[in-house]
Coordinates of C-alpha atoms in Angstrom, one line a residue:
M29 CA 75.0 154.4 22.6
R30 CA 77.0 153.6 19.3
E31 CA 80.4 152.2 21.4
A32 CA 78.4 150.6 23.8
F33 CA 76.4 148.6 21.0
L34 CA 79.5 147.8 19.2
A35 CA 81.1 146.3 22.3
E36 CA 78.2 144.4 23.1
E37 CA 77.9 143.2 19.2
L38 CA 81.4 141.7 19.5
V39 CA 80.9 140.1 22.8
V40 CA 78.0 138.0 21.1
K41 CA 80.2 137.2 18.3
T42 CA 83.2 135.9 20.5
P43 CA 83.4 132.3 21.3
P44 CA 83.5 131.2 25.1
L45 CA 86.7 131.7 26.9
V46 CA 88.8 128.7 27.6
K47 CA 88.7 127.6 31.2
F48 CA 92.4 128.0 32.4
G49 CA 93.9 125.7 34.6
E50 CA 91.1 122.7 34.0
A51 CA 92.6 119.4 35.2
E52 CA 89.9 117.0 34.5
K53 CA 90.8 113.2 33.9
M54 CA 90.8 112.4 30.1
A55 CA 88.1 109.9 29.1
S56 CA 89.0 106.4 27.5
E57 CA 87.8 107.8 24.1
D58 CA 90.4 110.7 24.6
I59 CA 93.0 108.3 25.5
T60 CA 92.4 106.5 22.1
K61 CA 92.7 109.5 20.2
L62 CA 96.0 110.5 21.7
A63 CA 97.4 107.2 20.9
E64 CA 96.2 107.6 17.3
S65 CA 97.8 111.3 17.2
L66 CA 101.1 109.8 18.5
A67 CA 101.2 107.1 15.9
K68 CA 101.7 110.0 13.4
T69 CA 104.5 111.7 15.2
K70 CA 107.5 112.6 13.2
V71 CA 110.6 110.9 14.0
G72 CA 113.9 111.1 12.3
G73 CA 117.3 112.6 12.5
G74 CA 117.7 111.9 16.4
Q75 CA 114.3 114.0 16.8
L76 CA 111.0 112.8 18.7
S77 CA 108.4 115.6 18.0
F78 CA 105.0 116.2 19.6
K79 CA 104.8 119.7 18.3
G80 CA 101.5 121.3 18.3
Q81 CA 99.5 118.4 19.1
S82 CA 97.4 120.0 21.5
L83 CA 98.0 116.9 24.0
K84 CA 96.7 117.6 27.7
L85 CA 99.0 115.8 29.9
N86 CA 97.8 116.0 33.4
T87 CA 98.4 112.8 35.1
A88 CA 100.9 109.8 34.7
E89 CA 98.1 107.9 32.7
D90 CA 97.8 110.9 30.2
A91 CA 101.6 110.8 29.6
E92 CA 101.7 106.8 29.1
E93 CA 101.7 107.1 25.3
V94 CA 104.6 109.8 25.3
I95 CA 106.5 108.0 27.5
K96 CA 106.3 104.9 25.5
Q97 CA 107.6 106.9 22.5
I98 CA 110.3 108.3 24.3
E99 CA 111.5 105.0 26.1
E100 CA 111.6 103.3 22.6
F101 CA 113.4 106.0 20.6
D102 CA 117.2 104.9 20.6
G103 CA 119.6 107.7 20.1
L104 CA 117.2 110.8 21.1
E105 CA 119.0 113.9 20.4
A106 CA 115.9 116.4 20.3
L107 CA 112.7 116.3 21.8
R108 CA 109.8 118.7 20.9
L109 CA 107.1 119.4 23.2
E110 CA 105.8 122.6 21.9
G111 CA 102.3 123.3 21.7
N112 CA 101.0 120.9 24.3
T113 CA 100.1 121.4 28.1
V114 CA 102.2 119.6 30.6
G115 CA 100.9 119.3 34.4
V116 CA 103.1 118.6 37.4
E117 CA 102.4 114.7 37.5
A118 CA 103.0 114.0 33.9
A119 CA 105.9 116.1 33.8
K120 CA 107.5 113.8 36.4
V121 CA 106.8 110.6 34.6
I122 CA 108.3 112.2 31.5
A123 CA 111.3 113.1 33.5
K124 CA 111.7 109.5 34.8
A125 CA 111.7 108.4 31.1
L126 CA 114.3 111.2 30.0
E127 CA 116.8 109.9 32.9
K128 CA 118.3 107.4 30.6
K129 CA 118.5 109.7 27.6
S130 CA 122.2 111.0 27.7
E131 CA 122.5 111.7 23.9
L132 CA 119.6 114.3 24.2
K133 CA 121.1 117.8 23.1
R134 CA 118.2 119.9 22.1
C135 CA 114.9 120.7 24.2
H136 CA 112.1 122.4 22.2
W137 CA 109.8 123.2 25.1
S138 CA 108.3 126.3 24.1
D139 CA 104.5 126.8 24.8
M140 CA 104.0 123.7 26.6
F141 CA 102.2 125.1 29.7
T142 CA 99.0 126.5 28.3
G143 CA 96.3 127.0 30.4
R144 CA 98.3 126.0 33.7
L145 CA 98.5 127.8 36.9
R146 CA 101.8 129.6 37.4
S147 CA 102.5 127.6 40.6
E148 CA 102.6 124.4 38.6
I149 CA 105.2 125.5 36.2
P150 CA 108.3 125.5 38.6
P151 CA 108.0 122.2 39.9
A152 CA 107.4 120.7 36.4
L153 CA 110.6 122.5 35.0
I154 CA 112.4 121.2 38.0
S155 CA 111.5 117.7 37.5
L156 CA 112.6 117.6 33.9
G157 CA 115.8 119.6 34.7
D158 CA 116.8 117.0 37.2
A159 CA 116.1 114.3 34.8
L160 CA 118.7 115.9 32.1
I161 CA 121.4 116.2 34.8
T162 CA 120.6 112.7 36.0
A163 CA 121.0 111.5 32.5
G164 CA 124.4 113.3 31.9
A165 CA 122.9 115.0 29.0
Q166 CA 125.0 117.8 27.3
L167 CA 122.6 120.4 26.0
V168 CA 123.2 122.6 23.0
E169 CA 119.8 124.2 22.7
L170 CA 117.1 124.9 25.5
D171 CA 114.0 126.8 24.4
L172 CA 111.4 127.6 26.8
S173 CA 109.9 130.4 25.2
D174 CA 106.1 131.5 25.3
N175 CA 105.7 129.8 28.7
A176 CA 104.2 132.4 31.1
F177 CA 106.4 131.5 34.2
G178 CA 107.0 134.8 35.6
P179 CA 110.1 135.2 37.9
D180 CA 109.4 132.1 39.9
G181 CA 109.6 130.2 36.8
V182 CA 113.2 130.9 36.1
R183 CA 113.8 129.0 39.7
G184 CA 112.4 125.9 38.1
F185 CA 115.4 125.7 35.7
E186 CA 118.3 127.7 37.5
A187 CA 119.5 124.4 38.8
L188 CA 119.8 123.0 35.3
L189 CA 121.6 126.1 33.8
K190 CA 124.3 125.7 36.6
S191 CA 124.9 122.3 36.1
P192 CA 127.2 120.1 33.6
A193 CA 124.3 119.4 31.4
C194 CA 124.5 123.2 30.3
Y195 CA 128.1 123.6 30.0
T196 CA 127.8 122.8 26.3
L197 CA 124.7 125.2 25.7
Q198 CA 124.9 127.2 22.5
E199 CA 121.3 128.3 22.2
L200 CA 119.1 129.8 25.1
K201 CA 115.6 131.0 23.9
L202 CA 113.5 132.4 26.5
N203 CA 111.1 134.6 24.6
N204 CA 107.7 136.0 26.0
C205 CA 108.0 134.5 29.6
G206 CA 107.3 137.2 31.8
M207 CA 110.5 137.0 33.8
G208 CA 110.8 140.6 34.9
I209 CA 113.5 142.3 36.8
G210 CA 113.9 139.5 39.3
G211 CA 113.7 136.7 36.7
G212 CA 116.6 138.3 34.7
K213 CA 118.9 138.7 37.8
I214 CA 118.5 135.1 38.5
L215 CA 118.9 134.0 35.0
A216 CA 122.1 136.3 34.8
A217 CA 123.6 134.8 38.1
A218 CA 123.2 131.3 36.7
L219 CA 124.7 131.9 33.6
K220 CA 127.9 133.4 35.4
E221 CA 127.8 130.3 37.5
C222 CA 127.7 127.9 34.5
H223 CA 130.6 129.9 32.9
K224 CA 132.6 129.8 36.2
K225 CA 132.0 126.0 36.7
S226 CA 132.6 125.0 33.1
S227 CA 136.0 127.3 32.8
A228 CA 136.9 125.2 35.9
Q229 CA 136.8 122.1 33.7
G230 CA 138.5 123.7 31.0
K231 CA 135.8 124.1 28.6
P232 CA 133.9 127.5 29.3
L233 CA 130.4 128.0 28.5
A234 CA 130.4 129.3 24.8
L235 CA 126.9 130.6 24.3
K236 CA 126.1 131.7 20.8
I237 CA 122.3 132.6 20.8
F238 CA 120.4 134.3 23.5
V239 CA 116.5 135.2 22.9
A240 CA 114.9 137.1 25.6
G241 CA 112.2 139.4 24.2
R242 CA 108.9 140.6 25.9
N243 CA 110.2 140.0 29.4
R244 CA 109.8 143.2 31.2
L245 CA 113.6 143.1 32.1
E246 CA 113.9 146.8 32.4
N247 CA 117.2 148.5 33.3
D248 CA 118.2 146.5 36.0
G249 CA 117.4 143.1 34.4
A250 CA 119.3 144.1 31.3
T251 CA 122.2 145.3 33.4
A252 CA 122.5 142.4 35.4
L253 CA 122.2 140.1 32.0
A254 CA 124.8 142.4 30.4
E255 CA 127.2 141.7 33.2
A256 CA 126.9 137.9 32.2
F257 CA 127.4 138.4 28.6
G258 CA 130.6 140.3 29.3
I259 CA 131.9 137.3 31.2
I260 CA 130.8 134.8 28.6
G261 CA 132.1 136.8 25.5
T262 CA 131.2 134.2 22.7
L263 CA 127.6 135.6 21.6
E264 CA 126.5 135.6 18.1
E265 CA 122.9 136.8 18.4
V266 CA 121.2 138.6 21.0
H267 CA 117.4 139.1 20.6
M268 CA 115.9 141.2 23.5
P269 CA 113.0 143.6 22.0
Q270 CA 110.2 144.8 24.2
N271 CA 111.8 144.9 27.2
G272 CA 111.3 148.4 28.8
I273 CA 115.0 149.3 28.8
N274 CA 116.1 152.7 29.0
H275 CA 119.5 154.3 28.2
P276 CA 121.3 153.2 31.3
G277 CA 120.5 149.4 30.5
I278 CA 121.2 150.2 26.8
T279 CA 124.4 151.4 27.8
A280 CA 125.3 148.7 30.0
L281 CA 124.5 146.2 27.0
A282 CA 126.4 148.1 24.6
Q283 CA 129.7 147.7 27.0
A284 CA 129.0 144.0 27.0
F285 CA 128.5 143.8 23.4
A286 CA 131.9 145.3 22.7
I287 CA 133.6 142.3 24.3
N288 CA 131.6 140.1 22.1
P289 CA 133.4 140.2 19.0
L290 CA 131.5 137.6 17.0
L291 CA 128.3 139.1 17.3
K292 CA 126.2 139.2 14.1
V293 CA 122.8 140.1 15.1
I294 CA 121.7 142.5 17.6
N295 CA 117.7 142.8 18.1
L296 CA 116.5 145.5 20.8
N297 CA 113.5 146.6 18.9
D298 CA 111.0 148.5 20.9
N299 CA 113.2 149.6 23.8
T300 CA 113.9 153.2 24.7
F301 CA 117.6 154.3 23.5
T302 CA 117.4 158.1 23.4
E303 CA 120.5 159.8 22.2
K304 CA 122.6 158.5 25.2
G305 CA 121.8 154.8 24.7
A306 CA 122.3 155.4 20.9
V307 CA 125.7 156.9 21.1
A308 CA 126.9 154.3 23.4
M309 CA 125.6 151.5 21.1
A310 CA 127.1 153.5 18.1
E311 CA 130.6 153.5 19.8
T312 CA 130.3 149.6 20.6
L313 CA 129.2 149.2 16.7
K314 CA 132.5 150.6 15.6
A315 CA 134.3 147.8 17.4
L316 CA 132.4 145.0 16.2
R317 CA 133.3 143.5 12.7
Q318 CA 130.8 140.6 12.3
I319 CA 127.5 142.5 12.5
E320 CA 125.0 141.5 10.0
V321 CA 121.8 142.8 11.5
I322 CA 120.9 145.7 13.5
N323 CA 117.3 146.0 14.7
F324 CA 116.8 149.4 16.5
G325 CA 113.4 149.9 15.2
D326 CA 110.9 151.8 17.7
C327 CA 113.7 152.6 20.0
L328 CA 113.6 156.2 20.0
V329 CA 117.3 156.6 18.9
R330 CA 116.1 160.0 17.6
S331 CA 118.0 162.4 15.1
K332 CA 121.4 162.6 17.0
G333 CA 121.5 159.0 17.9
A334 CA 120.7 158.1 14.3
V335 CA 123.7 160.3 13.1
A336 CA 126.0 158.4 15.7
I337 CA 124.9 155.1 14.3
A338 CA 125.4 156.2 10.8
E339 CA 129.0 157.2 11.5
A340 CA 129.6 153.6 13.0
V341 CA 128.1 152.1 9.9
K342 CA 130.1 154.1 7.6
E343 CA 133.5 153.5 9.1
G344 CA 132.9 149.8 9.0
L345 CA 130.1 146.9 9.3
H346 CA 131.0 145.6 5.7
R347 CA 129.0 142.6 6.5
L348 CA 125.5 144.4 7.6
K349 CA 122.7 142.9 5.7
E350 CA 119.9 144.7 7.4
L351 CA 119.6 147.8 9.2
N352 CA 116.1 149.0 11.0
L353 CA 115.6 152.3 12.3
S354 CA 112.1 152.8 11.9
F355 CA 109.7 154.6 14.2
C356 CA 112.4 156.3 16.0
E357 CA 111.7 160.1 15.7
I358 CA 114.4 160.7 13.2
K359 CA 114.0 163.9 11.2
R360 CA 114.8 164.3 7.4
D361 CA 118.6 165.4 7.5
A362 CA 119.4 162.7 9.9
A363 CA 117.6 160.1 7.9
L364 CA 119.7 161.3 5.0
T365 CA 123.0 161.0 6.6
V366 CA 122.1 157.1 7.3
A367 CA 121.5 156.6 3.8
E368 CA 124.6 158.3 2.8
A369 CA 126.6 156.0 5.3
I370 CA 125.2 152.6 3.5
E371 CA 126.9 153.6 -0.1
D372 CA 129.7 150.7 0.1
K373 CA 127.8 148.2 2.0
L374 CA 127.7 145.8 -0.7
E375 CA 125.7 143.1 1.3
L376 CA 123.0 145.2 2.5
E377 CA 119.6 143.7 1.5
K378 CA 117.3 145.9 3.8
L379 CA 117.3 149.2 5.3
D380 CA 114.1 150.4 7.1
L381 CA 113.5 154.3 7.8
N382 CA 109.7 154.0 7.9
G383 CA 107.6 155.6 10.5
N384 CA 110.2 158.7 11.1
S385 CA 109.5 162.3 10.5
L386 CA 111.1 163.0 7.0
G387 CA 108.2 164.5 4.9
E388 CA 107.1 164.0 1.5
E389 CA 110.3 165.9 0.0
G390 CA 112.6 164.0 2.6
C391 CA 111.2 160.8 1.5
E392 CA 111.9 161.7 -2.2
Q393 CA 115.4 162.9 -1.2
L394 CA 116.0 159.4 0.4
Q395 CA 115.0 157.6 -2.5
E396 CA 117.3 159.7 -4.9
I397 CA 120.4 158.9 -2.8
L398 CA 119.6 155.1 -2.9
E399 CA 119.0 155.2 -6.4
G400 CA 122.4 157.0 -6.9
F401 CA 124.1 154.0 -5.3
N402 CA 121.9 151.5 -7.2
M403 CA 120.4 150.5 -3.9
A404 CA 116.8 151.6 -4.4
T405 CA 115.4 148.2 -3.8
I406 CA 116.8 147.7 -0.2
L407 CA 114.6 150.5 0.9
G408 CA 111.5 149.3 2.7
S409 CA 108.1 150.8 2.9
L410 CA 107.8 154.8 4.0
S411 CA 104.1 154.7 4.0
D412 CA 103.9 155.4 8.0
D413 CA 106.1 158.4 7.7
E414 CA 105.0 161.0 10.1
G415 CA 105.7 164.0 8.0
E416 CA 108.2 166.8 8.7
E417 CA 107.6 168.2 12.1
E418 CA 108.4 171.7 13.6
D419 CA 112.1 171.7 14.8
E420 CA 111.4 174.0 18.0
E421 CA 108.6 172.0 19.2
D422 CA 110.4 168.7 18.6
E423 CA 113.3 170.0 20.6
E424 CA 111.4 171.1 23.3
E425 CA 109.7 167.9 23.7
E426 CA 113.0 165.8 23.5
E427 CA 114.6 168.0 26.0
E428 CA 111.8 167.8 28.4
E429 CA 111.9 163.7 28.1
E430 CA 115.6 163.7 28.6
E431 CA 115.6 166.0 31.7
E432 CA 112.9 163.7 33.0
E433 CA 115.1 160.7 32.2
D434 CA 118.0 162.3 33.9
E435 CA 116.1 163.2 36.9
E436 CA 114.9 159.4 37.3
E437 CA 118.4 158.4 36.7
E438 CA 119.8 160.7 39.4
E439 CA 117.1 159.6 41.7
Q440 CA 118.1 155.9 41.2
Q441 CA 121.9 156.9 41.7
L442 CA 121.2 158.8 44.9
K443 CA 119.1 155.8 46.2
E444 CA 122.0 153.3 45.3
R445 CA 124.7 155.6 47.0
G446 CA 122.7 155.9 49.9
Q447 CA 122.2 152.4 50.2
G448 CA 125.7 151.8 50.0
E449 CA 126.7 154.3 52.4
K450 CA 124.2 152.5 54.8
E451 CA 125.8 149.2 54.4
A452 CA 129.5 150.7 55.0
M453 CA 128.6 152.8 58.2
T454 CA 130.3 151.7 61.2
P455 CA 128.7 152.1 64.8
K456 CA 130.7 155.4 65.4
K457 CA 129.3 156.6 61.8
I458 CA 126.0 156.0 62.9
L459 CA 126.1 157.9 66.0
E460 CA 127.7 160.8 64.3
S461 CA 125.1 160.7 61.4
Q462 CA 122.3 161.3 64.0
D463 CA 123.6 164.8 64.5
S464 CA 123.2 165.7 60.5
T465 CA 120.4 166.9 59.0
P466 CA 118.7 164.7 56.2
V467 CA 118.8 166.4 52.7
P468 CA 115.0 166.3 51.8
S469 CA 113.8 164.9 48.5
P470 CA 112.5 167.3 45.9
P471 CA 108.9 167.9 46.4
V472 CA 106.4 165.9 44.1
D473 CA 102.9 167.1 43.4
V474 CA 100.0 165.2 41.6
A475 CA 100.6 167.4 38.5
T476 CA 104.2 166.3 38.2
F477 CA 103.7 163.0 38.5
L478 CA 100.6 162.7 36.0
A479 CA 102.8 164.8 33.4
F480 CA 106.0 162.3 33.8
P481 CA 104.7 159.4 35.7
S482 CA 107.4 157.1 37.6
P483 CA 107.1 154.6 40.5
E484 CA 109.4 157.0 42.7
K485 CA 107.3 160.0 42.0
L486 CA 104.1 158.2 43.0
L487 CA 105.8 156.7 46.2
R488 CA 107.0 160.3 47.2
L489 CA 103.7 161.6 47.0
G490 CA 103.1 160.1 50.2
P491 CA 100.6 157.7 51.9
K492 CA 97.8 160.1 50.8
C493 CA 98.7 159.8 47.1
S494 CA 95.6 157.9 46.2
V495 CA 93.5 160.7 47.9
L496 CA 95.1 163.5 46.3
I497 CA 95.1 162.1 42.9
A498 CA 91.3 161.0 43.3
Q499 CA 90.5 164.7 44.5
Q500 CA 91.9 166.4 41.6
T501 CA 90.4 164.2 39.0
D502 CA 87.0 165.3 37.6
A503 CA 85.2 161.8 37.9
S504 CA 82.6 163.1 35.4
D505 CA 84.7 163.6 32.8
V506 CA 85.4 159.9 31.1
E507 CA 88.6 160.9 29.2
K508 CA 90.2 162.6 32.1
V509 CA 89.6 159.5 34.1
V510 CA 90.6 157.0 31.5
T511 CA 93.9 159.1 30.9
T512 CA 94.7 159.2 34.8
L513 CA 94.2 155.7 35.1
L514 CA 96.6 154.8 32.3
R515 CA 99.1 157.1 33.7
I516 CA 98.8 155.4 37.3
S517 CA 98.9 152.0 35.7
S518 CA 102.0 152.8 33.6
V519 CA 104.3 152.7 36.6
F520 CA 103.1 149.3 37.8
K521 CA 105.8 147.1 39.1
D522 CA 105.7 143.5 40.7
E523 CA 107.6 145.3 43.7
A524 CA 105.4 145.4 46.8
P525 CA 105.4 149.1 47.7
V526 CA 104.8 150.3 44.2
K527 CA 102.2 147.7 43.4
T528 CA 100.3 148.6 46.6
A529 CA 100.4 152.4 45.8
V530 CA 99.1 151.7 42.1
H531 CA 96.3 149.5 43.5
E532 CA 95.1 151.6 46.3
T533 CA 95.4 154.9 43.9
T534 CA 93.5 152.8 41.2
D535 CA 90.8 151.9 43.8
A536 CA 90.3 155.5 45.0
L537 CA 90.0 157.0 41.7
M538 CA 87.8 154.3 40.0
K539 CA 85.5 153.9 43.1
K540 CA 85.0 157.8 43.0
A541 CA 84.2 157.6 39.3
F542 CA 81.9 154.5 39.4
A543 CA 80.0 156.1 42.4
S544 CA 79.2 159.5 40.3
A545 CA 75.7 159.6 38.8
T546 CA 77.0 161.3 35.9
F547 CA 79.9 158.7 35.2
N548 CA 78.9 156.7 31.9
S549 CA 80.4 153.1 32.5
D550 CA 80.1 152.2 28.9
A551 CA 81.9 155.4 27.5
F552 CA 84.6 154.5 30.1
I553 CA 85.3 151.0 28.6
T554 CA 85.3 152.1 25.3
S555 CA 87.5 155.0 25.5
L556 CA 89.9 152.7 27.5
L557 CA 89.8 150.0 24.9
I558 CA 90.7 152.8 22.4
H559 CA 93.5 153.9 24.2
M560 CA 95.0 150.5 24.8
G561 CA 94.8 150.1 21.0
L562 CA 92.2 147.4 21.3
L563 CA 89.5 149.2 19.6
K564 CA 89.8 151.7 16.5
S565 CA 88.5 155.0 16.9
E566 CA 87.5 157.6 14.1
E567 CA 90.0 160.1 16.0
K568 CA 93.5 159.6 15.8
I569 CA 94.3 158.4 19.4
K570 CA 97.9 157.1 20.1
A571 CA 97.9 153.7 22.1
V572 CA 100.0 153.4 25.3
P573 CA 103.2 152.0 24.4
S574 CA 102.8 149.0 26.7
L575 CA 99.8 147.2 28.0
Y576 CA 101.5 145.2 30.9
G577 CA 100.8 147.9 33.6
I578 CA 97.2 148.3 32.6
L579 CA 96.4 144.8 32.1
M580 CA 97.9 144.0 35.8
T581 CA 96.0 146.8 37.2
L582 CA 92.7 145.9 35.4
N583 CA 93.4 142.0 37.1
H584 CA 93.1 143.9 40.7
M585 CA 90.2 146.4 39.7
V586 CA 87.7 143.6 38.3
Q587 CA 87.9 141.8 41.5
Q588 CA 86.8 144.9 43.4
D589 CA 83.1 145.6 44.6
Y590 CA 83.2 149.0 42.9
F591 CA 83.7 147.4 39.3
P592 CA 80.4 146.9 37.4
K593 CA 80.3 143.2 36.5
S594 CA 78.4 144.3 33.4
L595 CA 81.7 145.3 32.0
A596 CA 83.8 141.9 32.5
P597 CA 82.1 140.4 29.3
V598 CA 83.0 143.3 27.1
L599 CA 86.5 143.5 28.5
S600 CA 86.9 139.6 28.1
A601 CA 85.9 139.7 24.5
F602 CA 88.4 142.5 23.4
V603 CA 91.2 141.0 25.6
T604 CA 90.7 137.3 23.8
K605 CA 90.9 138.9 20.3
P606 CA 94.1 138.3 18.5
N607 CA 96.3 141.4 19.0
R608 CA 100.1 142.0 18.5
A609 CA 100.1 144.3 21.6
L610 CA 98.5 141.8 23.7
D611 CA 100.7 138.9 22.6
S612 CA 103.8 141.0 24.0
C613 CA 102.2 140.9 27.4
S614 CA 101.0 137.2 27.3
F615 CA 101.4 136.8 31.1
A616 CA 99.4 139.6 32.2
R617 CA 96.8 138.9 29.7
H618 CA 96.6 135.3 30.9
M619 CA 96.2 136.6 34.5
L620 CA 93.5 139.1 33.7
L621 CA 91.4 136.4 31.6
Q622 CA 91.7 133.8 34.3
T623 CA 90.4 136.3 36.8
L624 CA 87.6 137.6 34.6
H625 CA 86.5 133.9 34.0
Q626 CA 86.2 133.0 37.8
L627 CA 84.2 136.2 38.2

């Protein structure tokens, strides 16, 4: 088969996978090389840098030269450890050296746990954090980005964030850390505690820059952080792209941004506003006077949301330098309204409306409007324009999706209300409630779940959900199996009930498929890779919006007896290859590669 041959060919050309979590002791010649590398370490301006030196620091002995450099550096204000890998024992001795560095202000500690087990990271962070507290440091910047530590990792620096060492913090960068909802809530609570304690000392936390993209924060994590932002009130830049936030979370953030009057940059790229979230954010933009960059690209603001944002731009935002509304399902008239709104924005340098539905005529009209303002040069490329779409079909799709979102929101509100009532019940109310008839939840069938998947719907299918979905899927049809698997995995969450339901349903489906004599395993893996956006196809197939769910589901699948081990090298080859979508799910990618290597 051509596809299978292609996959096999790529496996041959792909270099062997790195062994994750290796902890072998460095040989004497490696120690010598390390010393030579450190001799070239850049110092100056109070900064000591080991950036990008690929140092493998497992033991105290491995870290001897690093410690020496730290101890001998007078007036250390910034320490760069990016692009190395630090184990628990090495972190302890480095921490010991930092206990005397009271002048340390900037910790550039991104990407410094490559290949480490997830369980190693929290204790390493605790050691380093405790050292900063002991030293009496007053941090200005803390960067822990690109460390796939998950929710547990936030516990590793929670105490540091609450301590006097962070009362002076201005920049907090936690991009691509896989914090999840749980980590987001822990982080929010720590920031609020820091603000409370620092305020009691007369110098409240004045955080300026917050970065937490690619963290799967979703609505609950974003809402928790919004509450912290509202309390802090000094933010100038917020970067939270690719977090799976829908309109309830976007609305909460909008409300928080409104009481951060110094905001200059808002980057919420690749979340899901819909009209509700866009309108809420537009109202907030009207109240902000310092905004320079708005990045709502790939946020599904749609036409009505775009018009609301255009109105906010037109009314103020005279310092605006960049407006990104690309890939937002905006139609021609709305896009032209956006263009007309920027007429007097003299500082605007870039307008991005690519990937919308303007059509050829609409693109020409857009360019004409900007030429009339003598602003044609600020318009970005329109090469990915989707073309003008039929209004009726578009509106029906929008209505269906909004109805689905409303349904999920109502379910969540009912759940929360029920929880609140449960907590408020007195013994008398409990007795009285036993006589009342419970209101049943609306019924859900397999077709409804597969059409509009959500964790709640999967759970409401009941304990037989795995059997029901497997029974109603034609196992001989590779495309149907792949589509069903992607729908199931799209609702994956770290929460136990949902995770278990996803795993059990996946197992029932895939066990049936792989056991079928007519099921082509090579065609399956090829189709799956195409739908994941990891393999190109002659047909135009839209890749899934997020790979996190399918990567975590595959991590479970490949460990099961039904999964053909012959497919593991193919999967490894493609997941190892550089890919932007995979980069946004580094934690899930790392977990899958680690599992595949151990097979």
